[in-house]
Amino acid sequence: MSPQELYEMLKKVQEPKGYFFNTDHEMVMGLMEGLLRNKERYGYMCCPCRLAAEDREKDQDIICPCAYREADVKQYGSCYCQLYVSRDWNDGKLPHEYVPERRPPEKMFG
């Protein structure tokens, strides 16, 4: 699968749920490549913005879309990676703030 094919597939599934891709298409395609690379490496598409434990069970919370996306988009208008955003974020109605990491340290370093 190509990054563009993954983009199209995910777009069809996520937009009806209210999650849109960032309008920075080049950045989004880089993240699509990272997701596909992680799928090759680990067998699952974990977040390319985080370090994976290389263990599906330990990484369950960061398999894209991660367990933190909903809260991040609700609070900041974008997820940690700025891959998934709200319509208002894309339309410039929300500030493009840094989204702090919600993943507990014990999951990152444990």
PDB file of C-alpha atoms in Angstrom:
ATOM      1  CA  MET A   1       0.000   0.000   0.000  1.00  0.00           C
ATOM      2  CA  SER A   2       1.256   3.478  -0.820  1.00  0.00           C
ATOM      3  CA  PRO A   3       1.077   6.454   1.549  1.00  0.00           C
ATOM      4  CA  GLN A   4      -1.557   8.019  -0.744  1.00  0.00           C
ATOM      5  CA  GLU A   5      -3.695   4.845  -0.653  1.00  0.00           C
ATOM      6  CA  LEU A   6      -3.496   4.758   3.148  1.00  0.00           C
ATOM      7  CA  TYR A   7      -4.439   8.447   3.236  1.00  0.00           C
ATOM      8  CA  GLU A   8      -7.524   7.869   1.081  1.00  0.00           C
ATOM      9  CA  MET A   9      -8.609   4.815   3.086  1.00  0.00           C
ATOM     10  CA  LEU A  10      -8.223   6.535   6.471  1.00  0.00           C
ATOM     11  CA  LYS A  11      -9.872   9.732   5.238  1.00  0.00           C
ATOM     12  CA  LYS A  12     -13.038   7.821   4.275  1.00  0.00           C
ATOM     13  CA  VAL A  13     -13.208   6.212   7.716  1.00  0.00           C
ATOM     14  CA  GLN A  14     -12.193   9.153   9.933  1.00  0.00           C
ATOM     15  CA  GLU A  15     -13.903  12.186   8.383  1.00  0.00           C
ATOM     16  CA  PRO A  16     -17.423  10.902   9.135  1.00  0.00           C
ATOM     17  CA  LYS A  17     -16.280  10.643  12.780  1.00  0.00           C
ATOM     18  CA  GLY A  18     -15.241  14.331  12.767  1.00  0.00           C
ATOM     19  CA  TYR A  19     -11.486  13.768  12.434  1.00  0.00           C
ATOM     20  CA  PHE A  20      -9.800  15.452   9.497  1.00  0.00           C
ATOM     21  CA  PHE A  21      -6.258  15.343   8.201  1.00  0.00           C
ATOM     22  CA  ASN A  22      -4.096  18.409   8.692  1.00  0.00           C
ATOM     23  CA  THR A  23      -4.099  20.583   5.557  1.00  0.00           C
ATOM     24  CA  ASP A  24      -0.279  20.373   5.481  1.00  0.00           C
ATOM     25  CA  HIS A  25      -0.346  17.553   2.944  1.00  0.00           C
ATOM     26  CA  GLU A  26       3.437  17.097   2.829  1.00  0.00           C
ATOM     27  CA  MET A  27       3.592  16.595   6.604  1.00  0.00           C
ATOM     28  CA  VAL A  28       0.604  14.234   6.497  1.00  0.00           C
ATOM     29  CA  MET A  29       2.236  12.139   3.763  1.00  0.00           C
ATOM     30  CA  GLY A  30       5.376  11.901   5.904  1.00  0.00           C
ATOM     31  CA  LEU A  31       3.264  10.553   8.754  1.00  0.00           C
ATOM     32  CA  MET A  32       1.539   8.101   6.375  1.00  0.00           C
ATOM     33  CA  GLU A  33       4.998   6.837   5.379  1.00  0.00           C
ATOM     34  CA  GLY A  34       5.894   6.493   9.069  1.00  0.00           C
ATOM     35  CA  LEU A  35       2.729   4.505   9.772  1.00  0.00           C
ATOM     36  CA  LEU A  36       3.461   2.151   6.878  1.00  0.00           C
ATOM     37  CA  ARG A  37       7.099   1.798   7.956  1.00  0.00           C
ATOM     38  CA  ASN A  38       5.975   0.899  11.484  1.00  0.00           C
ATOM     39  CA  LYS A  39       3.521  -1.637  10.058  1.00  0.00           C
ATOM     40  CA  GLU A  40       6.463  -3.282   8.257  1.00  0.00           C
ATOM     41  CA  ARG A  41       8.694  -3.143  11.342  1.00  0.00           C
ATOM     42  CA  TYR A  42       6.262  -4.175  14.047  1.00  0.00           C
ATOM     43  CA  GLY A  43       3.231  -5.617  12.282  1.00  0.00           C
ATOM     44  CA  TYR A  44       0.984  -2.744  13.401  1.00  0.00           C
ATOM     45  CA  MET A  45       0.714   0.959  12.647  1.00  0.00           C
ATOM     46  CA  CYS A  46       1.871   2.606  15.830  1.00  0.00           C
ATOM     47  CA  CYS A  47       2.216   6.352  16.093  1.00  0.00           C
ATOM     48  CA  PRO A  48       5.284   7.551  14.191  1.00  0.00           C
ATOM     49  CA  CYS A  49       5.670  10.434  16.681  1.00  0.00           C
ATOM     50  CA  ARG A  50       6.331   8.132  19.633  1.00  0.00           C
ATOM     51  CA  LEU A  51       8.841   5.436  20.537  1.00  0.00           C
ATOM     52  CA  ALA A  52       7.401   1.959  20.214  1.00  0.00           C
ATOM     53  CA  ALA A  53       8.130  -0.872  22.618  1.00  0.00           C
ATOM     54  CA  GLU A  54       7.929  -3.270  19.654  1.00  0.00           C
ATOM     55  CA  ASP A  55       5.284  -5.207  21.582  1.00  0.00           C
ATOM     56  CA  ARG A  56       1.697  -4.898  20.346  1.00  0.00           C
ATOM     57  CA  GLU A  57       0.225  -5.284  23.829  1.00  0.00           C
ATOM     58  CA  LYS A  58       2.475  -2.583  25.330  1.00  0.00           C
ATOM     59  CA  ASP A  59       1.915  -0.315  22.318  1.00  0.00           C
ATOM     60  CA  GLN A  60      -1.855  -0.799  22.132  1.00  0.00           C
ATOM     61  CA  ASP A  61      -2.482   2.786  23.288  1.00  0.00           C
ATOM     62  CA  ILE A  62      -0.357   4.252  20.474  1.00  0.00           C
ATOM     63  CA  ILE A  63      -1.712   2.247  17.553  1.00  0.00           C
ATOM     64  CA  CYS A  64      -3.016   4.938  15.232  1.00  0.00           C
ATOM     65  CA  PRO A  65      -5.436   6.468  15.851  1.00  0.00           C
ATOM     66  CA  CYS A  66      -4.053   6.437  19.354  1.00  0.00           C
ATOM     67  CA  ALA A  67      -6.031   6.273  22.579  1.00  0.00           C
ATOM     68  CA  TYR A  68      -5.229   9.944  23.221  1.00  0.00           C
ATOM     69  CA  ARG A  69      -6.520  11.403  19.949  1.00  0.00           C
ATOM     70  CA  GLU A  70     -10.082  12.041  21.082  1.00  0.00           C
ATOM     71  CA  ALA A  71      -9.080  14.009  24.196  1.00  0.00           C
ATOM     72  CA  ASP A  72      -6.346  15.892  22.311  1.00  0.00           C
ATOM     73  CA  VAL A  73      -8.636  16.953  19.464  1.00  0.00           C
ATOM     74  CA  LYS A  74     -11.377  17.887  21.910  1.00  0.00           C
ATOM     75  CA  GLN A  75      -9.041  20.069  23.994  1.00  0.00           C
ATOM     76  CA  TYR A  76      -6.554  21.392  21.422  1.00  0.00           C
ATOM     77  CA  GLY A  77      -8.178  20.802  18.038  1.00  0.00           C
ATOM     78  CA  SER A  78      -5.405  18.414  16.994  1.00  0.00           C
ATOM     79  CA  CYS A  79      -3.796  15.199  18.104  1.00  0.00           C
ATOM     80  CA  TYR A  80      -0.231  15.021  19.433  1.00  0.00           C
ATOM     81  CA  CYS A  81       1.214  14.532  15.913  1.00  0.00           C
ATOM     82  CA  GLN A  82      -1.098  17.095  14.331  1.00  0.00           C
ATOM     83  CA  LEU A  83      -2.163  14.384  11.900  1.00  0.00           C
ATOM     84  CA  TYR A  84      -5.802  14.343  12.953  1.00  0.00           C
ATOM     85  CA  VAL A  85      -7.421  17.694  13.550  1.00  0.00           C
ATOM     86  CA  SER A  86     -10.863  19.225  13.890  1.00  0.00           C
ATOM     87  CA  ARG A  87     -12.502  21.161  11.074  1.00  0.00           C
ATOM     88  CA  ASP A  88     -12.155  24.356  13.164  1.00  0.00           C
ATOM     89  CA  TRP A  89      -8.408  23.735  13.577  1.00  0.00           C
ATOM     90  CA  ASN A  90      -7.984  23.361   9.806  1.00  0.00           C
ATOM     91  CA  ASP A  91     -10.134  26.460   9.214  1.00  0.00           C
ATOM     92  CA  GLY A  92      -7.910  28.537  11.504  1.00  0.00           C
ATOM     93  CA  LYS A  93     -10.663  29.068  14.088  1.00  0.00           C
ATOM     94  CA  LEU A  94      -8.509  27.475  16.792  1.00  0.00           C
ATOM     95  CA  PRO A  95      -4.919  28.349  17.707  1.00  0.00           C
ATOM     96  CA  HIS A  96      -2.350  25.781  16.599  1.00  0.00           C
ATOM     97  CA  GLU A  97      -0.969  25.106  20.046  1.00  0.00           C
ATOM     98  CA  TYR A  98       1.574  22.531  21.144  1.00  0.00           C
ATOM     99  CA  VAL A  99      -0.259  19.403  22.283  1.00  0.00           C
ATOM    100  CA  PRO A 100       1.442  17.943  25.357  1.00  0.00           C
ATOM    101  CA  GLU A 101       2.082  14.217  25.588  1.00  0.00           C
ATOM    102  CA  ARG A 102      -0.739  12.427  27.424  1.00  0.00           C
ATOM    103  CA  ARG A 103       0.893   9.020  27.377  1.00  0.00           C
ATOM    104  CA  PRO A 104       1.934   8.132  30.931  1.00  0.00           C
ATOM    105  CA  PRO A 105       5.724   7.956  31.452  1.00  0.00           C
ATOM    106  CA  GLU A 106       5.510   4.344  32.643  1.00  0.00           C
ATOM    107  CA  LYS A 107       4.136   3.390  29.202  1.00  0.00           C
ATOM    108  CA  MET A 108       6.920   5.288  27.446  1.00  0.00           C
ATOM    109  CA  PHE A 109       9.799   4.069  29.548  1.00  0.00           C
ATOM    110  CA  GLY A 110       8.419   0.964  31.265  1.00  0.00           C
TER     111      GLY A 110
END
